[in-house]
PDB file of C-alpha atoms and ligand atoms in Angstrom:
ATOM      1  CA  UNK A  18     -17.061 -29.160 -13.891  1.00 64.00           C
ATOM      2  CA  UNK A  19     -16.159 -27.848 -17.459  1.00 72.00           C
ATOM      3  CA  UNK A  20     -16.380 -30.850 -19.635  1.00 82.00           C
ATOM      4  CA  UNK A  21     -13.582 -31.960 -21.487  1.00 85.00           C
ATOM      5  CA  UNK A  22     -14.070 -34.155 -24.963  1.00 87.00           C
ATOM      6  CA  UNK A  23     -11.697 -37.351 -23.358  1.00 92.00           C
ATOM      7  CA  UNK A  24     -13.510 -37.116 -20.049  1.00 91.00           C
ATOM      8  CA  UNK A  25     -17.048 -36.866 -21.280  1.00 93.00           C
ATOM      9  CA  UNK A  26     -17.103 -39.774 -24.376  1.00 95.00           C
ATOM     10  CA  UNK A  27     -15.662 -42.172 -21.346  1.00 95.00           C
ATOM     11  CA  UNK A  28     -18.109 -41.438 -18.939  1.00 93.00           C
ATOM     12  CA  UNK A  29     -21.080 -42.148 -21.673  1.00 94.00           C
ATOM     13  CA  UNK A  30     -19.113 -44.792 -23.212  1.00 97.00           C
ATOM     14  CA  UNK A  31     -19.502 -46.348 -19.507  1.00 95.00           C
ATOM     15  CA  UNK A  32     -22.926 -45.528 -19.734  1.00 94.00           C
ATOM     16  CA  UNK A  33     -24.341 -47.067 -22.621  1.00 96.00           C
ATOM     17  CA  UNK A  34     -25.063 -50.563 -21.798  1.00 94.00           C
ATOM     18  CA  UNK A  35     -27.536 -49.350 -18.915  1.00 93.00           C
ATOM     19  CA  UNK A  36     -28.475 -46.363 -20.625  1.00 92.00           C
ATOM     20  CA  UNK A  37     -31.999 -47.405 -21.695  1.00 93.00           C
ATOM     21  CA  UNK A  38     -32.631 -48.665 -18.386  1.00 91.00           C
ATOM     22  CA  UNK A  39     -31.770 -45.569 -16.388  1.00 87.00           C
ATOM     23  CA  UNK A  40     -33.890 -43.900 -18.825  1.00 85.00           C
ATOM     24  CA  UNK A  41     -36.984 -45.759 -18.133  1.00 87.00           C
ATOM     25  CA  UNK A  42     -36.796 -45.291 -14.665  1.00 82.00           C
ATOM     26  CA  UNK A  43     -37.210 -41.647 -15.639  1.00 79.00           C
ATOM     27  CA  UNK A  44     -40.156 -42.385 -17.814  1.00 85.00           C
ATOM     28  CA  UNK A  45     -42.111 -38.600 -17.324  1.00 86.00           C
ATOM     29  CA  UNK A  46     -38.813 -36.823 -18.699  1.00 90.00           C
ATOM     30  CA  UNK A  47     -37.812 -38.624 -21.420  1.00 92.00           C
ATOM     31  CA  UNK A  48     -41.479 -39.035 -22.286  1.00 92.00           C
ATOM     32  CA  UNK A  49     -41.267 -35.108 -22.399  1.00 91.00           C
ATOM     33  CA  UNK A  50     -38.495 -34.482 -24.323  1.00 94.00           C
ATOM     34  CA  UNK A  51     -40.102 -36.960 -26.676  1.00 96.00           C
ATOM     35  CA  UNK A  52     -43.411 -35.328 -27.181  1.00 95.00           C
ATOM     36  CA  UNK A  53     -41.428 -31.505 -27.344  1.00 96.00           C
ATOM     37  CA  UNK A  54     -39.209 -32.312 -30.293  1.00 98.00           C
ATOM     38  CA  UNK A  55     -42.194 -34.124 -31.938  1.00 98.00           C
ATOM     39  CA  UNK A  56     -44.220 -30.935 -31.647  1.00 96.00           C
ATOM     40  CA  UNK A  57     -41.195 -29.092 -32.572  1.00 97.00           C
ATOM     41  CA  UNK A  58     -40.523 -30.834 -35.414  1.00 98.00           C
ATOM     42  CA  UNK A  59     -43.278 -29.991 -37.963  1.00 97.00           C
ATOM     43  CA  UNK A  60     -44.518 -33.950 -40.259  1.00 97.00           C
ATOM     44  CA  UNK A  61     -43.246 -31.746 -43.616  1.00 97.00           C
ATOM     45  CA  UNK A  62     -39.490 -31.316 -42.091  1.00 98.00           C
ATOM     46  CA  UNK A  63     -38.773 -34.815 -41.424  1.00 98.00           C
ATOM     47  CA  UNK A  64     -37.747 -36.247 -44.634  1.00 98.00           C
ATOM     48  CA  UNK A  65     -34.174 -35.421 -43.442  1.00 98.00           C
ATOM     49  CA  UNK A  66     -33.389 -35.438 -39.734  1.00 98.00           C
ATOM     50  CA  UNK A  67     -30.269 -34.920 -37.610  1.00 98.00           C
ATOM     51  CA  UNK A  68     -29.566 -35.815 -34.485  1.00 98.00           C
ATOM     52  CA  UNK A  69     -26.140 -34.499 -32.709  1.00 98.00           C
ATOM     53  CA  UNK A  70     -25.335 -36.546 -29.332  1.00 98.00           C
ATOM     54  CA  UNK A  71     -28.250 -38.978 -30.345  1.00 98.00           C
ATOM     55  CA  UNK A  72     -26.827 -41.616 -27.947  1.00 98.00           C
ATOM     56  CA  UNK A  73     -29.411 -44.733 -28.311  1.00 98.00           C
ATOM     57  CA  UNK A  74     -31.300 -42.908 -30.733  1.00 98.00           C
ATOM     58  CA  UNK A  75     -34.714 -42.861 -29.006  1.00 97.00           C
ATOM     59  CA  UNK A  76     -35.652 -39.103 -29.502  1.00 98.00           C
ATOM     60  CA  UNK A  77     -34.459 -39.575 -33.080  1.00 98.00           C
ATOM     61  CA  UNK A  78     -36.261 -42.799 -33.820  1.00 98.00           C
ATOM     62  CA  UNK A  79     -39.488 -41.074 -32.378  1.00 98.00           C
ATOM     63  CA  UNK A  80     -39.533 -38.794 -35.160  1.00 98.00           C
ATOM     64  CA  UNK A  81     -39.997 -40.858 -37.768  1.00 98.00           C
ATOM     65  CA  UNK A  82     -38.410 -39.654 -39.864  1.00 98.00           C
ATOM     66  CA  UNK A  83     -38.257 -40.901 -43.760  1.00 98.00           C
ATOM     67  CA  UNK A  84     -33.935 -40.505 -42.904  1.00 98.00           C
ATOM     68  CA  UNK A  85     -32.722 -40.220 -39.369  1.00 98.00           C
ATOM     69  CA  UNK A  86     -28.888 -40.046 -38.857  1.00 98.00           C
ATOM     70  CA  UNK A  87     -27.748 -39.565 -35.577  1.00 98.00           C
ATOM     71  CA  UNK A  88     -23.971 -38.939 -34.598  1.00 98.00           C
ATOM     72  CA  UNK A  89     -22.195 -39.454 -31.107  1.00 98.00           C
ATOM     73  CA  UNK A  90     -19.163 -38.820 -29.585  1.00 97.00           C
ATOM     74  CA  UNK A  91     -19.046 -42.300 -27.507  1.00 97.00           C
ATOM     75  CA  UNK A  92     -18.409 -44.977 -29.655  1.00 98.00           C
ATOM     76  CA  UNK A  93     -20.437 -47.551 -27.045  1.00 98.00           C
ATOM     77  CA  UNK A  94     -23.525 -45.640 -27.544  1.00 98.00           C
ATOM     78  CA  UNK A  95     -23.668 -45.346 -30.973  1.00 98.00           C
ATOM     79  CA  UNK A  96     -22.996 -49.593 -31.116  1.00 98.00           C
ATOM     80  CA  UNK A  97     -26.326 -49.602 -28.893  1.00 98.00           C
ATOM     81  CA  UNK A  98     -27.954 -47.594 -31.201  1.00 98.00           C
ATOM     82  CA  UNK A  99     -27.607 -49.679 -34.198  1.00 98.00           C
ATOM     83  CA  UNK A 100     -27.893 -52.727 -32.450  1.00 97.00           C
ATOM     84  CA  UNK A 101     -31.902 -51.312 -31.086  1.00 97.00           C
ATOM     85  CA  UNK A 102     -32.607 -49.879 -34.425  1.00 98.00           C
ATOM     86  CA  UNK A 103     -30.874 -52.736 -36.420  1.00 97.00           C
ATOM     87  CA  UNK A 104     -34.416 -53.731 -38.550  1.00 93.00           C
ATOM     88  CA  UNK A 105     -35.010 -49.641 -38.768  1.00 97.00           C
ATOM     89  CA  UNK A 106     -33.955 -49.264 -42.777  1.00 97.00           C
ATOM     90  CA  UNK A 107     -34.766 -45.289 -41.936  1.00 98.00           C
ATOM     91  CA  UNK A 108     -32.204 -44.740 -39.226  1.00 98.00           C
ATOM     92  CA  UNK A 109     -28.291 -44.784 -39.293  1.00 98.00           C
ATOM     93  CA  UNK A 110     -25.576 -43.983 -36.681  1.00 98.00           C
ATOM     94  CA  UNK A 111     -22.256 -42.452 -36.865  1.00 98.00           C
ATOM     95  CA  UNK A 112     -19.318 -41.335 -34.376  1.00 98.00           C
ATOM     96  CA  UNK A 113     -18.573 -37.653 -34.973  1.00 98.00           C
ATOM     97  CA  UNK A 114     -18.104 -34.746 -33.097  1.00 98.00           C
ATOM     98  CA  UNK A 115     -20.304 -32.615 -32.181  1.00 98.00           C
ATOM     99  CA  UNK A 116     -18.470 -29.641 -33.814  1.00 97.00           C
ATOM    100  CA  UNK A 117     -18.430 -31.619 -37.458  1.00 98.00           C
ATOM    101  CA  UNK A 118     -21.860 -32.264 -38.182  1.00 98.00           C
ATOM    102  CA  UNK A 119     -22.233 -28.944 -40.814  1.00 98.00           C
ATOM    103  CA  UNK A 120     -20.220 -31.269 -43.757  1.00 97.00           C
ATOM    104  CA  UNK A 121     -23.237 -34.158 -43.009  1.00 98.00           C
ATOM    105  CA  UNK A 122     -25.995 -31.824 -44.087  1.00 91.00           C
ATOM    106  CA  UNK A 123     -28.263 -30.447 -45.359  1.00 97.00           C
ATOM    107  CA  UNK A 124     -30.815 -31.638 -43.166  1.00 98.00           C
ATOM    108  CA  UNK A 125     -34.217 -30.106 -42.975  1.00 98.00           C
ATOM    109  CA  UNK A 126     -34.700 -30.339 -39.086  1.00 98.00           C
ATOM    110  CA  UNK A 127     -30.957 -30.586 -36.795  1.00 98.00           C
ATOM    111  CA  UNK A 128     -31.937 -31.528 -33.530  1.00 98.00           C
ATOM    112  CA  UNK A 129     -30.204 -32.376 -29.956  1.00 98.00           C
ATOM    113  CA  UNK A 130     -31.148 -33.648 -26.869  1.00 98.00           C
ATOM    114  CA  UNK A 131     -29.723 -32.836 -23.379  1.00 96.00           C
ATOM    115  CA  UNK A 132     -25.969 -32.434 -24.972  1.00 97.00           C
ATOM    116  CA  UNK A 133     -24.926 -28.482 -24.448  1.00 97.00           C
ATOM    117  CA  UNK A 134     -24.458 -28.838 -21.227  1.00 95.00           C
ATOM    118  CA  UNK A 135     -21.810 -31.936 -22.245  1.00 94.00           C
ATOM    119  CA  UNK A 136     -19.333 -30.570 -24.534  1.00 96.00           C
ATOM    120  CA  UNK A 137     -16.350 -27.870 -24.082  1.00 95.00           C
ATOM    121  CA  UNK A 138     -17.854 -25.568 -26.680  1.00 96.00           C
ATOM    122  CA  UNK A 139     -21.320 -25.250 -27.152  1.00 97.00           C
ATOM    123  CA  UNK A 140     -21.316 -22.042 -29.134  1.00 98.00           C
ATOM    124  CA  UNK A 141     -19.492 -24.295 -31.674  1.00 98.00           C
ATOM    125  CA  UNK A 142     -21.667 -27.007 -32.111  1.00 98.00           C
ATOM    126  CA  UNK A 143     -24.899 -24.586 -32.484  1.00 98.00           C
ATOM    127  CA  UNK A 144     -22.672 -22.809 -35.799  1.00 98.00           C
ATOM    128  CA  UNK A 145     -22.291 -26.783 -36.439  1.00 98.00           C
ATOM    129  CA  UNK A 146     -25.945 -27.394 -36.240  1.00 98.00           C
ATOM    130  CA  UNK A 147     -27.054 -24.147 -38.359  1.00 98.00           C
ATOM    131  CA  UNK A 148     -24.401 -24.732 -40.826  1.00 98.00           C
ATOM    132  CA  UNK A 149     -25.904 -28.541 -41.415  1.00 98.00           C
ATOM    133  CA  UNK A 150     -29.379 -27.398 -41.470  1.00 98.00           C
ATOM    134  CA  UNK A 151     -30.683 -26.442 -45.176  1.00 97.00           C
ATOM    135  CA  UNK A 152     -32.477 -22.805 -45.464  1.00 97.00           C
ATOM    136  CA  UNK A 153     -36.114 -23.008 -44.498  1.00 97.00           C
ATOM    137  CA  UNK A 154     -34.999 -25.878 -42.084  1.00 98.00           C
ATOM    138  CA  UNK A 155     -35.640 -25.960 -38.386  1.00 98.00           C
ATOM    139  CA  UNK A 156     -32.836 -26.455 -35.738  1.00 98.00           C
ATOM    140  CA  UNK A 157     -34.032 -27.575 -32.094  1.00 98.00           C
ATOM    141  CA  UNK A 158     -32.122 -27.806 -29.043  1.00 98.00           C
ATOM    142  CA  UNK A 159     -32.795 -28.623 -25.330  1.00 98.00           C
ATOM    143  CA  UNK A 160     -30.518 -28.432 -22.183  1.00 97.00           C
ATOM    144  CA  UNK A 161     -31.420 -29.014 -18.924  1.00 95.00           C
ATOM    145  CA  UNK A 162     -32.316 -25.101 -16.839  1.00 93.00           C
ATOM    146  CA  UNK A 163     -29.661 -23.757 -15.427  1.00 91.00           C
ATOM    147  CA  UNK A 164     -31.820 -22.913 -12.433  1.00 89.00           C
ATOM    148  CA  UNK A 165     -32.294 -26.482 -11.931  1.00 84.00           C
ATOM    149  CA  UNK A 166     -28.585 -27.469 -10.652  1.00 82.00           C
ATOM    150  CA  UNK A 167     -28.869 -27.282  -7.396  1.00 82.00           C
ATOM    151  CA  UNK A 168     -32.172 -30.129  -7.225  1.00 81.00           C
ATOM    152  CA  UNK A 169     -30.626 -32.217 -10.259  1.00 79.00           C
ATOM    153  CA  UNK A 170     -27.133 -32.570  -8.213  1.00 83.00           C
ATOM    154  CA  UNK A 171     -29.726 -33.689  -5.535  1.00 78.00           C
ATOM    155  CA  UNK A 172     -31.349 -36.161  -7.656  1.00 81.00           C
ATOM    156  CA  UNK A 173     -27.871 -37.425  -8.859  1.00 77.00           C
ATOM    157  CA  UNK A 174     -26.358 -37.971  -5.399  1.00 80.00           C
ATOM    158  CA  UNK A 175     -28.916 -39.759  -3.933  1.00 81.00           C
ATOM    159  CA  UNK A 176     -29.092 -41.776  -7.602  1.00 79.00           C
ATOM    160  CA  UNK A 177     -32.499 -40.602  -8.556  1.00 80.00           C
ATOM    161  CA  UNK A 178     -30.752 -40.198 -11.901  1.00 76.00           C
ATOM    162  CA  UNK A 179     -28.338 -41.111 -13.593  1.00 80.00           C
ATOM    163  CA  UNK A 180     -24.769 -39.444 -12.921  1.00 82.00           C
ATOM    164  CA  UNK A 181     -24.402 -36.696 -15.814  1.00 81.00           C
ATOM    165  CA  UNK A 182     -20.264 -36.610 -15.708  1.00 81.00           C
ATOM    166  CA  UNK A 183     -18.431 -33.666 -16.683  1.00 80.00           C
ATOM    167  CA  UNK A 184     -20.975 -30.787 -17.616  1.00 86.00           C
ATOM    168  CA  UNK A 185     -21.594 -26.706 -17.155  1.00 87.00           C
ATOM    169  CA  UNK A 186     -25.215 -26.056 -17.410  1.00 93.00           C
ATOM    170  CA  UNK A 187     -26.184 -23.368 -20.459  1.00 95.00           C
ATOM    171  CA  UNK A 188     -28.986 -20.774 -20.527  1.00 95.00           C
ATOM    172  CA  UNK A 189     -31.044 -20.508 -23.579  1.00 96.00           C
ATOM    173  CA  UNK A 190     -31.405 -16.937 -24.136  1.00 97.00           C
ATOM    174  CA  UNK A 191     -28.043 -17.574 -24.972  1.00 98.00           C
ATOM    175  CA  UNK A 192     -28.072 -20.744 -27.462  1.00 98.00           C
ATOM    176  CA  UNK A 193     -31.376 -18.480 -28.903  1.00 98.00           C
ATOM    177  CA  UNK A 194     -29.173 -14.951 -29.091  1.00 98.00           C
ATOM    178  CA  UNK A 195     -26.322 -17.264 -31.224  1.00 98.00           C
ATOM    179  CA  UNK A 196     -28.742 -18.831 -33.695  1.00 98.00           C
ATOM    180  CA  UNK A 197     -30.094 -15.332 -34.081  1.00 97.00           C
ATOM    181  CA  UNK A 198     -26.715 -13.967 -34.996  1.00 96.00           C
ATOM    182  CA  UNK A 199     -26.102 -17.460 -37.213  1.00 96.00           C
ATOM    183  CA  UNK A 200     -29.523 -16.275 -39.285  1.00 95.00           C
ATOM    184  CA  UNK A 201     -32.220 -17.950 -37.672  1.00 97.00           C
ATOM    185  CA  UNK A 202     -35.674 -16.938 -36.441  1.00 97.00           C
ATOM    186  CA  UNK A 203     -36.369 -18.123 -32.733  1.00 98.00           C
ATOM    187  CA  UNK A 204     -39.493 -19.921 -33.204  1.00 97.00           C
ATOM    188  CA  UNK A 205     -39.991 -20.860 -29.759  1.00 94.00           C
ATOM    189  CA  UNK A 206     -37.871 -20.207 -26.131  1.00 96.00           C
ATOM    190  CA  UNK A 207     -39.644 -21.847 -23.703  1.00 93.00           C
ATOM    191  CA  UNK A 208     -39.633 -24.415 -20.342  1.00 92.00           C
ATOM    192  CA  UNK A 209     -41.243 -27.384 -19.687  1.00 90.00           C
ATOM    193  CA  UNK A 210     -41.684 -29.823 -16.690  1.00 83.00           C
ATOM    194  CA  UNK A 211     -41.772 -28.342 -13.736  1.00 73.00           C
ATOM    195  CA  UNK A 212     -42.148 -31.223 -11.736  1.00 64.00           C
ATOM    196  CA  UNK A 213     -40.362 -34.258 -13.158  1.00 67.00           C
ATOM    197  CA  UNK A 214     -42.334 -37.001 -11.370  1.00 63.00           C
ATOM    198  CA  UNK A 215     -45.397 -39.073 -12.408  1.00 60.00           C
ATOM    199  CA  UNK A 216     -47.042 -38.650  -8.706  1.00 55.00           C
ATOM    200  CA  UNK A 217     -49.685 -40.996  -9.868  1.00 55.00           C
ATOM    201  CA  UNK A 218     -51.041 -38.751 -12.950  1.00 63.00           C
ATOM    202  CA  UNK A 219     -50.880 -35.336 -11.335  1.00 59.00           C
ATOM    203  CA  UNK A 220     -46.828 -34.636 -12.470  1.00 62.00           C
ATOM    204  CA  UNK A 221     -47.672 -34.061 -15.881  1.00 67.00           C
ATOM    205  CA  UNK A 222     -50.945 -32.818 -15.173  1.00 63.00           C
ATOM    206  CA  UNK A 223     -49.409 -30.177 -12.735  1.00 62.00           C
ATOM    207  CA  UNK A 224     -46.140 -29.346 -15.516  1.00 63.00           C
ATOM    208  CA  UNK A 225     -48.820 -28.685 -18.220  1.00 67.00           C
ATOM    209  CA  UNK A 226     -50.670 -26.117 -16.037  1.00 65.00           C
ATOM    210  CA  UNK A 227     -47.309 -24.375 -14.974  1.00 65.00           C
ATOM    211  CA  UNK A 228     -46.572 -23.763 -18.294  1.00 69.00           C
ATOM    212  CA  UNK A 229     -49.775 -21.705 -18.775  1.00 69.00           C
ATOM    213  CA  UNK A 230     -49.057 -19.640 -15.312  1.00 61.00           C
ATOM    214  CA  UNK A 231     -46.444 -16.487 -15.775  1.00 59.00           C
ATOM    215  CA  UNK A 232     -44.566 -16.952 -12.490  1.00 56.00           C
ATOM    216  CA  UNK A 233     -43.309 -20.944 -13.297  1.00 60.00           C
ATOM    217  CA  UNK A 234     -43.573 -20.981 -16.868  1.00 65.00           C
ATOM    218  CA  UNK A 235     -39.833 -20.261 -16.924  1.00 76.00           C
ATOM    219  CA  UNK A 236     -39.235 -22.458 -13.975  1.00 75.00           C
ATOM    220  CA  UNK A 237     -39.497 -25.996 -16.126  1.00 88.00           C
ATOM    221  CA  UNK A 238     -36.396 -28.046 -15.818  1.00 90.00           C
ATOM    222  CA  UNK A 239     -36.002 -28.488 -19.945  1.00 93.00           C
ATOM    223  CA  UNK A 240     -34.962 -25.726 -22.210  1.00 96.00           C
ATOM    224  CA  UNK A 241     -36.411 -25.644 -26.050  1.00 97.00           C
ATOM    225  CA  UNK A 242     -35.294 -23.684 -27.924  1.00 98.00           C
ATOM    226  CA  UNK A 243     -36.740 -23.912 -31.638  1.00 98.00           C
ATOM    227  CA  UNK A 244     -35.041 -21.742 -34.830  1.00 98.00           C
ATOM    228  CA  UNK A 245     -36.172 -21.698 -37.956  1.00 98.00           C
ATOM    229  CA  UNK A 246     -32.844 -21.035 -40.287  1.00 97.00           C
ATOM    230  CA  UNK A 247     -34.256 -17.929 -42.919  1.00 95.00           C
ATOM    231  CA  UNK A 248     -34.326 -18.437 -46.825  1.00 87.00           C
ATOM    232  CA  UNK A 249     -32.293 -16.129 -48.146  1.00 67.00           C
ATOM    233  CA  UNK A 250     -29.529 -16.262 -45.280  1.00 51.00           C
ATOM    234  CA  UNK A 251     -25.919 -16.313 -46.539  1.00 54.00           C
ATOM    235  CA  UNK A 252     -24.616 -17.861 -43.282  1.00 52.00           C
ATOM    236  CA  UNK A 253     -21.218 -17.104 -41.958  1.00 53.00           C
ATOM    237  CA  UNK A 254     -18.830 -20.031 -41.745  1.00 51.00           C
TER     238      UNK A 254
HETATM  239  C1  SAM B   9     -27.431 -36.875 -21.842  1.00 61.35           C
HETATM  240  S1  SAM B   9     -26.924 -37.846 -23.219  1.00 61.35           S
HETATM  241  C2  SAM B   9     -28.288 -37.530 -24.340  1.00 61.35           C
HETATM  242  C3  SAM B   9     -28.421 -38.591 -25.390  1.00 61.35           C
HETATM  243  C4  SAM B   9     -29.660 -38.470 -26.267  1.00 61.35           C
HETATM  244  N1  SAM B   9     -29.723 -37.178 -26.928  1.00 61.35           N
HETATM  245  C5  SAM B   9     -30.917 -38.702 -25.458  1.00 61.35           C
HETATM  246  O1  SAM B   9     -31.670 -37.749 -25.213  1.00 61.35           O
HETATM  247  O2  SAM B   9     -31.135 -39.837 -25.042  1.00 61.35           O
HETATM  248  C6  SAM B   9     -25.632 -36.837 -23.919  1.00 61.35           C
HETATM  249  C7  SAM B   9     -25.007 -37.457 -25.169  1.00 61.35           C
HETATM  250  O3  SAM B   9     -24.169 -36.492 -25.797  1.00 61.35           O
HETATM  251  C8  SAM B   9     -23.040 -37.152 -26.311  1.00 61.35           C
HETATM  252  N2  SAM B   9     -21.962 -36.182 -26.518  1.00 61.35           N
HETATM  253  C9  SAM B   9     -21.284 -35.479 -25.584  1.00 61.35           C
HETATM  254  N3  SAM B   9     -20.354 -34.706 -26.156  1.00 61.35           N
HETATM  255  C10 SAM B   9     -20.445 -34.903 -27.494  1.00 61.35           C
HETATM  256  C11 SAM B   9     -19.742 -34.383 -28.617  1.00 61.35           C
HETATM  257  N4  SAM B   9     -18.744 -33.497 -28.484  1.00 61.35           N
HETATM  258  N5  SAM B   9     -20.100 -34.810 -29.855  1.00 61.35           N
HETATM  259  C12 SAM B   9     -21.106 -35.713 -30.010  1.00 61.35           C
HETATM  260  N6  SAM B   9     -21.792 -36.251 -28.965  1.00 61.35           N
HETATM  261  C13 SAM B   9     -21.468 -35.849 -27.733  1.00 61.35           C
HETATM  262  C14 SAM B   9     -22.728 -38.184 -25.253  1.00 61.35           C
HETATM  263  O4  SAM B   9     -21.870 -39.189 -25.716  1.00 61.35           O
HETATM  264  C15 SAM B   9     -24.122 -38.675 -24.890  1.00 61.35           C
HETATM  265  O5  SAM B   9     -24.523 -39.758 -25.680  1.00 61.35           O
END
């Protein structure tokens, strides 16, 4: 289903209060995404951090970083948000769009989590995210692989996740080919977890190999894709 704006902030606005909970029950992946935007996100480029769709603000708060702002669309997650974080002096929260976030920077790192796939124009909010990242910054993005729909619609009917609501999955050779065109050097495209169970220890231990092997490296069910925006870059509004 092509997600609309309306649709989408009510279904995570529905979401929120369980939110954390579903999450835990999928421990491996958000563990994942955690540890890939940590080593995405170089110590030196986190004195300024964005997150766009940061719903409770875990990824964001993982960082660390010296001034984390993280925006949402849903007004009920971004209340969760600064109610978890409420002690964290580092971290603020914000509703805005998606599409909006280039007037909040610059930023040194512009990250976001599992949120292309959510909104009705992605190739908008990636000009968003360059244009609020400062030159010499680094924007990061991961969406779920579009060759994973088939097992995650699986997973979501027989509520082994949580339901995902409006969304239309996004390649990212893609996202990578815009930020290219938008002045940025693709650091890193790659895949990750190919099997997103813990299986008593051997999940991970079995995603980490796959990465290394050339026939399932792009098989992973996250997209990263990691662009450093260039120096002297005049970008295009
Ligand atoms: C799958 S959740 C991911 C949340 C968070 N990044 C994480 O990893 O836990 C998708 C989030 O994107 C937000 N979102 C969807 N469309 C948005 C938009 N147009 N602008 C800002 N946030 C949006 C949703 O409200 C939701 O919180």
């Amino acid at each position: 289903m092509r997600p609309d704006a309306k649709a989408t902030r009510e279904h995570w606005d529905r979401l929120a209060a369980t939110y954390d909970q579903a999450k835990a029950r999928n421990d491996v992946y958000y563990r994942s995404l955690k540890d890939l935007f940590n080593r995405a996100i170089h110590p030196s480029l986190r004195r300024r951090v964005l997150e766009v769709g940061c719903g409770t603000g875990g990824v964001l708060a993982s960082l660390e970083p010296d001034a984390g702002l993280g925006v949402d669309i849903s007004e009920r997650m971004i209340e969760k948000a600064r109610s978890r974080f409420a002690g964290a002096d580092n971290l603020s929260f914000k509703i805005v769009d998606a599409t909006e976030v280039a007037a909040l920077g610059p930023f040194d790192a512009v990250i976001s989590a599992d949120v292309f796939e959510h909104v009705p124009d992605w190739r908008a909010v990636a000009r968003a995210m360059v244009g609020a990242c400062r030159p010499g910054g680094v924007v990061a993005i991961s969406t779920p692989n579009p060759g994973w729909a088939v097992p995650l619609w699986v997973l979501e009917k027989t509520r082994l996740k949580m339901p995902e609501g409006p969304h239309l999955f996004v390649g990212a050779r893609a996202i990578a080919d815009l930020l290219s065109d938008r002045g940025c050097t693709i650091q890193r495209r790659t895949t990750h977890l190919l099997l997103p169970a813990n299986l008593a220890g051997v999940g991970r231990k079995v995603s980490e190999w796959a990465e290394t092997a050339a026939v399932l490296r792009r098989w992973g069910v996250i997209q990263l894709v990691v662009a450093r925006k260039n120096d002297e870059n005049r970008v295009p509004r």
